[in-house]
Amino acid sequence: MNHKNTKTGSCLCGEVAYEITGPLRQIIGCHCIQCRKTTGHFMAATNASHDDFKLVTETGLKWYRASDFAKRGFCKTCGATLFWQRDDADSISIAAGTLDGKTGLKIDRHIFCEFAGDYYDIEE
Ligand SMILES: [Zn+2]
Ligand SMILES: [Zn+2]
């Protein structure tokens, strides 16, 4: 896997766009109530260091204070779920579906499975 390539991503309408120049974590599926409510299903997110992450367009970006330790970034124009940012973290979680093209990533594990919806099965 080549992490040297710059990866890009955006929301549906393009008013939030970003690029990543470093390694991306394998994807975690989070089935917690917050992730279910914000995505409409569950959150599949990768993660990148702030050092490697840059917002290219942020006119649509709005942050929602979702808890006392984290906020969620979405596009206020098209409604896309994009980011989860823990206040004290030096990395940002990025919704995998917003990455452009092939990611080379896989869903590595699932968390908060006990909160998963009853209309789907979690593999493995
Ligand atoms: Zn948008
Ligand atoms: Zn979650």
Coordinates of N, CA, C and O and ligand atoms in Angstrom, one line a residue:
M1 N 0.8 -1.2 0.0 CA 0.0 0.0 0.0 C 0.9 1.3 0.0 O 1.8 1.3 0.8
N2 N 0.6 2.1 -0.9 CA 1.4 3.4 -1.0 C 0.7 4.5 -0.3 O -0.3 5.0 -0.7
H3 N 1.3 4.9 0.8 CA 0.7 6.0 1.5 C 1.3 7.4 1.1 O 0.9 8.4 1.6
K4 N 2.2 7.4 0.2 CA 2.8 8.6 -0.2 C 1.9 9.5 -1.1 O 2.0 10.7 -1.2
N5 N 1.0 8.8 -1.8 CA 0.1 9.5 -2.7 C -0.8 10.4 -1.9 O -1.3 10.0 -0.8
T6 N -1.1 11.6 -2.4 CA -2.1 12.4 -1.8 C -3.5 11.9 -2.1 O -3.8 11.6 -3.3
K7 N -4.3 11.8 -1.1 CA -5.6 11.3 -1.3 C -6.6 12.5 -1.1 O -6.3 13.4 -0.3
T8 N -7.7 12.5 -1.8 CA -8.6 13.6 -1.8 C -10.0 13.1 -1.4 O -10.3 11.9 -1.6
G9 N -10.8 14.0 -0.9 CA -12.2 13.6 -0.6 C -13.0 14.9 -0.5 O -12.5 16.0 -0.5
S10 N -14.3 14.7 -0.6 CA -15.2 15.8 -0.5 C -16.6 15.3 -0.1 O -16.9 14.1 -0.1
C11 N -17.5 16.3 0.2 CA -18.9 16.0 0.4 C -19.6 15.9 -0.9 O -18.9 16.0 -2.0
L12 N -20.8 15.7 -0.9 CA -21.6 15.5 -2.2 C -21.6 16.7 -3.1 O -21.4 16.6 -4.3
C13 N -21.7 17.9 -2.5 CA -21.8 19.1 -3.3 C -20.5 19.8 -3.6 O -20.4 20.6 -4.5
G14 N -19.4 19.4 -2.9 CA -18.1 20.0 -3.1 C -17.8 21.2 -2.3 O -16.7 21.7 -2.4
E15 N -18.7 21.6 -1.4 CA -18.4 22.8 -0.6 C -17.5 22.4 0.6 O -17.1 23.3 1.4
V16 N -17.2 21.2 0.8 CA -16.2 20.7 1.7 C -15.3 19.8 1.0 O -15.8 18.8 0.4
A17 N -14.0 20.1 0.9 CA -13.1 19.2 0.3 C -11.8 19.2 1.1 O -11.4 20.2 1.7
Y18 N -11.1 18.1 1.0 CA -9.9 17.9 1.8 C -8.9 17.1 1.1 O -9.2 16.4 0.1
E19 N -7.7 17.1 1.6 CA -6.6 16.2 1.1 C -5.8 15.7 2.2 O -5.6 16.3 3.3
I20 N -5.3 14.5 2.0 CA -4.5 13.8 3.0 C -3.2 13.4 2.4 O -3.2 12.7 1.3
T21 N -2.1 13.7 3.0 CA -0.8 13.4 2.5 C 0.0 12.3 3.2 O 1.1 12.0 2.9
G22 N -0.7 11.7 4.2 CA 0.0 10.7 5.0 C -0.8 9.4 5.1 O -1.8 9.3 4.4
P23 N -0.4 8.5 6.0 CA -1.1 7.2 6.1 C -2.6 7.4 6.6 O -2.9 8.3 7.4
L24 N -3.4 6.5 6.1 CA -4.8 6.4 6.6 C -5.0 5.1 7.4 O -4.5 4.1 7.0
R25 N -5.6 5.2 8.5 CA -5.9 4.1 9.3 C -6.9 3.2 8.6 O -7.8 3.7 7.8
Q26 N -6.9 1.9 8.8 CA -7.9 1.0 8.3 C -9.3 1.5 8.9 O -9.3 2.2 9.9
I27 N -10.3 1.1 8.3 CA -11.6 1.6 8.6 C -12.3 0.9 9.8 O -12.3 -0.3 9.9
I28 N -12.9 1.7 10.7 CA -13.6 1.2 11.8 C -15.1 1.5 11.5 O -15.5 2.6 11.2
G29 N -15.9 0.5 11.7 CA -17.4 0.7 11.6 C -17.9 1.0 13.0 O -17.8 0.1 13.9
C30 N -18.5 2.1 13.2 CA -19.1 2.4 14.6 C -20.6 2.4 14.5 O -21.2 3.1 13.7
H31 N -21.1 1.6 15.4 CA -22.6 1.4 15.4 C -23.3 2.1 16.5 O -24.4 1.8 16.9
C32 N -22.6 3.1 17.2 CA -23.2 3.8 18.3 C -24.4 4.6 17.8 O -24.5 4.9 16.6
I33 N -25.2 5.0 18.8 CA -26.4 5.7 18.4 C -26.1 7.0 17.7 O -26.8 7.3 16.7
Q34 N -25.1 7.7 18.1 CA -24.7 9.0 17.5 C -24.4 8.7 16.0 O -24.8 9.5 15.1
C35 N -23.6 7.7 15.8 CA -23.1 7.5 14.4 C -24.3 7.0 13.6 O -24.4 7.4 12.4
R36 N -25.2 6.2 14.2 CA -26.4 5.8 13.4 C -27.2 7.0 13.0 O -27.7 7.1 11.9
K37 N -27.5 7.9 14.0 CA -28.3 9.0 13.8 C -27.8 10.0 12.7 O -28.5 10.6 11.9
T38 N -26.4 10.2 12.8 CA -25.8 11.2 11.9 C -25.6 10.7 10.5 O -25.7 11.5 9.6
T39 N -25.4 9.4 10.4 CA -25.2 8.8 9.0 C -26.4 8.3 8.4 O -26.5 8.1 7.2
G40 N -27.4 7.9 9.2 CA -28.5 7.2 8.7 C -28.3 5.7 8.6 O -29.2 4.9 8.3
H41 N -27.1 5.2 9.0 CA -26.8 3.8 9.0 C -25.8 3.6 10.1 O -26.1 3.6 11.3
F42 N -24.5 3.4 9.7 CA -23.5 3.4 10.7 C -22.3 4.1 10.1 O -22.2 4.3 8.9
M43 N -21.4 4.5 11.0 CA -20.2 5.3 10.5 C -19.1 4.4 10.2 O -18.6 3.6 11.0
A44 N -18.6 4.5 8.9 CA -17.4 3.8 8.5 C -16.3 4.9 8.3 O -16.4 5.7 7.4
A45 N -15.3 4.9 9.2 CA -14.4 6.0 9.2 C -13.0 5.5 9.2 O -12.6 4.6 9.9
T46 N -12.2 6.3 8.5 CA -10.7 6.1 8.6 C -10.2 7.3 9.5 O -11.1 8.0 10.1
N47 N -8.9 7.4 9.6 CA -8.4 8.4 10.5 C -7.1 8.9 10.0 O -6.3 8.1 9.5
A48 N -6.8 10.2 10.1 CA -5.5 10.7 9.6 C -5.0 11.7 10.7 O -5.7 12.4 11.4
S49 N -3.7 11.9 10.7 CA -3.0 12.8 11.6 C -3.4 14.3 11.1 O -3.4 14.5 9.9
H50 N -3.5 15.2 12.0 CA -3.7 16.6 11.6 C -2.5 17.1 10.8 O -2.7 17.9 9.9
D51 N -1.4 16.6 11.0 CA -0.2 17.0 10.2 C -0.3 16.7 8.7 O 0.3 17.3 7.9
D52 N -1.1 15.6 8.5 CA -1.2 15.1 7.1 C -2.6 15.6 6.4 O -2.8 15.3 5.3
F53 N -3.4 16.3 7.2 CA -4.7 16.6 6.8 C -4.9 18.1 6.5 O -4.5 18.9 7.3
K54 N -5.5 18.4 5.4 CA -5.7 19.8 5.0 C -7.1 20.0 4.4 O -7.5 19.3 3.5
L55 N -7.8 21.0 4.9 CA -9.1 21.3 4.2 C -8.8 22.2 3.0 O -8.1 23.2 3.1
V56 N -9.3 21.8 1.9 CA -9.1 22.6 0.6 C -10.2 23.5 0.4 O -10.0 24.7 0.0
T57 N -11.4 23.1 0.7 CA -12.6 23.9 0.6 C -13.4 23.7 1.9 O -13.7 22.5 2.3
E58 N -13.8 24.7 2.6 CA -14.6 24.6 3.8 C -15.8 25.5 3.9 O -16.3 25.7 5.0
T59 N -16.2 26.0 2.8 CA -17.4 27.0 2.8 C -18.6 26.3 3.4 O -19.4 26.9 4.0
G60 N -18.7 25.0 3.1 CA -19.9 24.3 3.6 C -19.8 23.6 5.0 O -20.7 23.1 5.5
L61 N -18.6 23.7 5.5 CA -18.3 22.9 6.7 C -19.0 23.5 8.0 O -18.8 24.7 8.2
K62 N -19.7 22.7 8.7 CA -20.3 23.1 9.9 C -20.0 22.1 11.0 O -20.0 20.9 10.6
W63 N -19.7 22.5 12.2 CA -19.4 21.5 13.2 C -20.5 21.5 14.2 O -21.1 22.5 14.6
Y64 N -20.9 20.3 14.6 CA -21.9 20.0 15.5 C -21.3 19.5 16.8 O -20.6 18.4 16.8
R65 N -21.5 20.2 17.9 CA -21.0 19.7 19.2 C -21.8 18.5 19.7 O -22.9 18.7 20.2
A66 N -21.4 17.3 19.4 CA -22.2 16.1 19.6 C -22.0 15.6 21.0 O -22.9 14.9 21.5
S67 N -20.9 15.9 21.7 CA -20.8 15.4 23.1 C -19.8 16.4 23.8 O -19.3 17.3 23.1
D68 N -19.5 16.2 25.0 CA -18.6 17.1 25.7 C -17.2 16.8 25.4 O -16.3 17.5 25.9
F69 N -16.9 15.8 24.6 CA -15.5 15.5 24.2 C -15.3 15.5 22.7 O -14.1 15.3 22.2
A70 N -16.3 15.6 21.9 CA -16.1 15.5 20.4 C -17.2 16.3 19.7 O -18.3 16.6 20.2
K71 N -16.8 16.7 18.5 CA -17.7 17.3 17.5 C -17.7 16.6 16.2 O -16.8 15.9 15.9
R72 N -18.8 16.8 15.4 CA -19.0 16.2 14.2 C -19.1 17.2 13.1 O -19.8 18.2 13.2
G73 N -18.3 17.0 12.0 CA -18.3 17.9 10.9 C -19.1 17.4 9.8 O -19.0 16.3 9.4
F74 N -20.0 18.3 9.3 CA -20.8 17.9 8.1 C -21.0 19.1 7.2 O -20.5 20.2 7.5
C75 N -21.5 18.9 6.0 CA -21.7 19.9 5.1 C -23.1 20.5 5.2 O -24.1 19.8 5.1
K76 N -23.2 21.8 5.5 CA -24.5 22.5 5.7 C -25.3 22.7 4.5 O -26.4 23.0 4.5
T77 N -24.6 22.5 3.3 CA -25.4 22.6 2.0 C -26.0 21.3 1.6 O -27.1 21.2 1.3
C78 N -25.2 20.2 1.6 CA -25.7 18.9 1.1 C -26.0 17.9 2.2 O -26.5 16.9 1.9
G79 N -25.5 18.2 3.4 CA -25.9 17.4 4.5 C -24.9 16.2 4.7 O -25.2 15.4 5.6
A80 N -23.8 16.1 4.0 CA -22.9 15.0 4.1 C -22.3 14.9 5.4 O -21.9 15.9 6.0
T81 N -22.2 13.7 5.9 CA -21.4 13.4 7.1 C -19.9 13.3 6.7 O -19.6 12.6 5.8
L82 N -19.1 14.0 7.4 CA -17.6 14.0 7.0 C -16.7 13.6 8.1 O -15.8 12.8 7.9
F83 N -16.8 14.3 9.2 CA -15.7 14.2 10.2 C -16.2 14.0 11.6 O -17.3 14.4 11.9
W84 N -15.3 13.3 12.4 CA -15.6 13.2 13.8 C -14.2 13.7 14.4 O -13.2 13.1 14.1
Q85 N -14.3 14.7 15.3 CA -13.1 15.2 15.9 C -13.2 15.2 17.4 O -14.0 15.9 18.0
R86 N -12.3 14.4 18.0 CA -12.2 14.4 19.4 C -11.4 15.6 19.9 O -10.4 15.9 19.2
D87 N -11.9 16.3 20.9 CA -11.3 17.6 21.3 C -9.8 17.5 21.5 O -9.0 18.4 21.1
D88 N -9.3 16.4 22.2 CA -7.9 16.4 22.6 C -7.1 15.6 21.6 O -5.9 15.3 21.9
A89 N -7.6 15.2 20.5 CA -6.9 14.3 19.6 C -6.1 15.2 18.6 O -6.4 16.3 18.2
D90 N -4.9 14.6 18.1 CA -4.1 15.2 17.1 C -4.4 14.5 15.7 O -3.6 14.6 14.8
S91 N -5.5 13.9 15.7 CA -5.9 13.2 14.4 C -7.4 13.4 14.2 O -8.1 13.8 15.2
I92 N -7.9 13.2 13.0 CA -9.3 13.4 12.7 C -9.9 12.2 12.0 O -9.2 11.5 11.2
S93 N -11.1 11.8 12.4 CA -11.8 10.7 11.8 C -12.5 11.2 10.6 O -13.2 12.2 10.7
I94 N -12.5 10.5 9.5 CA -13.0 10.9 8.2 C -13.9 9.8 7.7 O -13.5 8.6 7.6
A95 N -15.1 10.2 7.4 CA -16.1 9.2 6.8 C -15.5 8.6 5.5 O -15.3 9.4 4.6
A96 N -15.4 7.3 5.5 CA -14.7 6.7 4.4 C -15.4 6.9 3.0 O -14.7 7.0 2.0
G97 N -16.7 7.0 3.1 CA -17.5 7.2 1.8 C -17.2 8.6 1.1 O -17.6 8.8 0.0
T98 N -16.5 9.5 1.8 CA -16.3 10.8 1.3 C -14.9 10.8 0.5 O -14.6 11.8 -0.1
L99 N -14.1 9.8 0.7 CA -12.9 9.7 -0.1 C -13.1 9.5 -1.5 O -14.0 8.7 -1.9
D100 N -12.3 10.1 -2.4 CA -12.4 9.9 -3.8 C -11.7 8.7 -4.3 O -10.6 8.4 -3.8
G101 N -12.2 8.0 -5.2 CA -11.6 6.9 -5.9 C -11.3 5.7 -5.0 O -12.0 5.5 -4.0
K102 N -10.3 4.9 -5.3 CA -10.0 3.7 -4.6 C -9.2 4.2 -3.3 O -8.3 5.0 -3.4
T103 N -9.6 3.5 -2.2 CA -9.0 3.9 -0.9 C -7.9 2.9 -0.6 O -6.9 3.3 0.2
G104 N -7.9 1.7 -1.0 CA -7.0 0.7 -0.6 C -7.2 0.3 0.8 O -6.4 -0.5 1.4
L105 N -8.3 0.7 1.4 CA -8.6 0.4 2.8 C -9.7 -0.7 2.9 O -10.4 -1.0 2.0
K106 N -9.7 -1.3 4.1 CA -10.8 -2.3 4.4 C -11.4 -2.0 5.8 O -10.7 -1.4 6.7
I107 N -12.6 -2.4 6.0 CA -13.2 -2.3 7.3 C -12.5 -3.4 8.1 O -12.4 -4.5 7.8
D108 N -11.8 -2.9 9.2 CA -10.9 -3.7 10.0 C -11.6 -4.2 11.2 O -11.4 -5.3 11.7
R109 N -12.5 -3.4 11.8 CA -13.3 -3.9 13.0 C -14.5 -3.0 13.2 O -14.6 -1.9 12.6
H110 N -15.4 -3.5 14.0 CA -16.6 -2.8 14.3 C -16.7 -2.5 15.8 O -16.3 -3.4 16.6
I111 N -17.2 -1.4 16.1 CA -17.3 -1.1 17.6 C -18.8 -0.7 17.9 O -19.5 -0.3 17.0
F112 N -19.1 -0.7 19.2 CA -20.4 -0.4 19.7 C -21.5 -1.3 18.9 O -22.6 -0.8 18.6
C113 N -21.1 -2.5 18.7 CA -22.0 -3.4 17.9 C -23.3 -3.7 18.7 O -24.4 -3.9 18.1
E114 N -23.3 -3.5 20.0 CA -24.5 -3.7 20.8 C -25.6 -2.7 20.5 O -26.8 -2.9 20.8
F115 N -25.2 -1.6 19.8 CA -26.2 -0.6 19.5 C -26.6 -0.7 18.0 O -27.4 0.2 17.6
A116 N -26.1 -1.6 17.3 CA -26.4 -1.8 15.9 C -27.9 -1.9 15.7 O -28.6 -2.5 16.5
G117 N -28.3 -1.5 14.5 CA -29.7 -1.7 14.1 C -30.0 -3.2 14.0 O -29.1 -4.0 13.7
D118 N -31.3 -3.5 14.1 CA -31.7 -4.9 14.0 C -32.0 -5.3 12.5 O -32.4 -6.4 12.3
Y119 N -31.7 -4.4 11.6 CA -32.1 -4.7 10.2 C -30.8 -5.1 9.4 O -30.9 -5.2 8.2
Y120 N -29.7 -5.3 10.1 CA -28.5 -5.7 9.3 C -27.6 -6.6 10.2 O -27.7 -6.5 11.5
D121 N -26.8 -7.4 9.6 CA -25.8 -8.2 10.3 C -24.4 -7.6 10.2 O -24.1 -7.1 9.1
I122 N -23.6 -7.8 11.2 CA -22.3 -7.3 11.1 C -21.4 -8.6 10.8 O -21.5 -9.6 11.5
E123 N -20.6 -8.4 9.8 CA -19.8 -9.6 9.4 C -18.7 -9.9 10.4 O -18.2 -9.0 11.1
E124 N -18.4 -11.2 10.5 CA -17.3 -11.8 11.3 C -17.5 -11.7 12.8 O -18.5 -11.3 13.3
Ligands
ZN1 ZN -21.7 19.6 0.5
ZN2 ZN -20.1 6.0 16.8

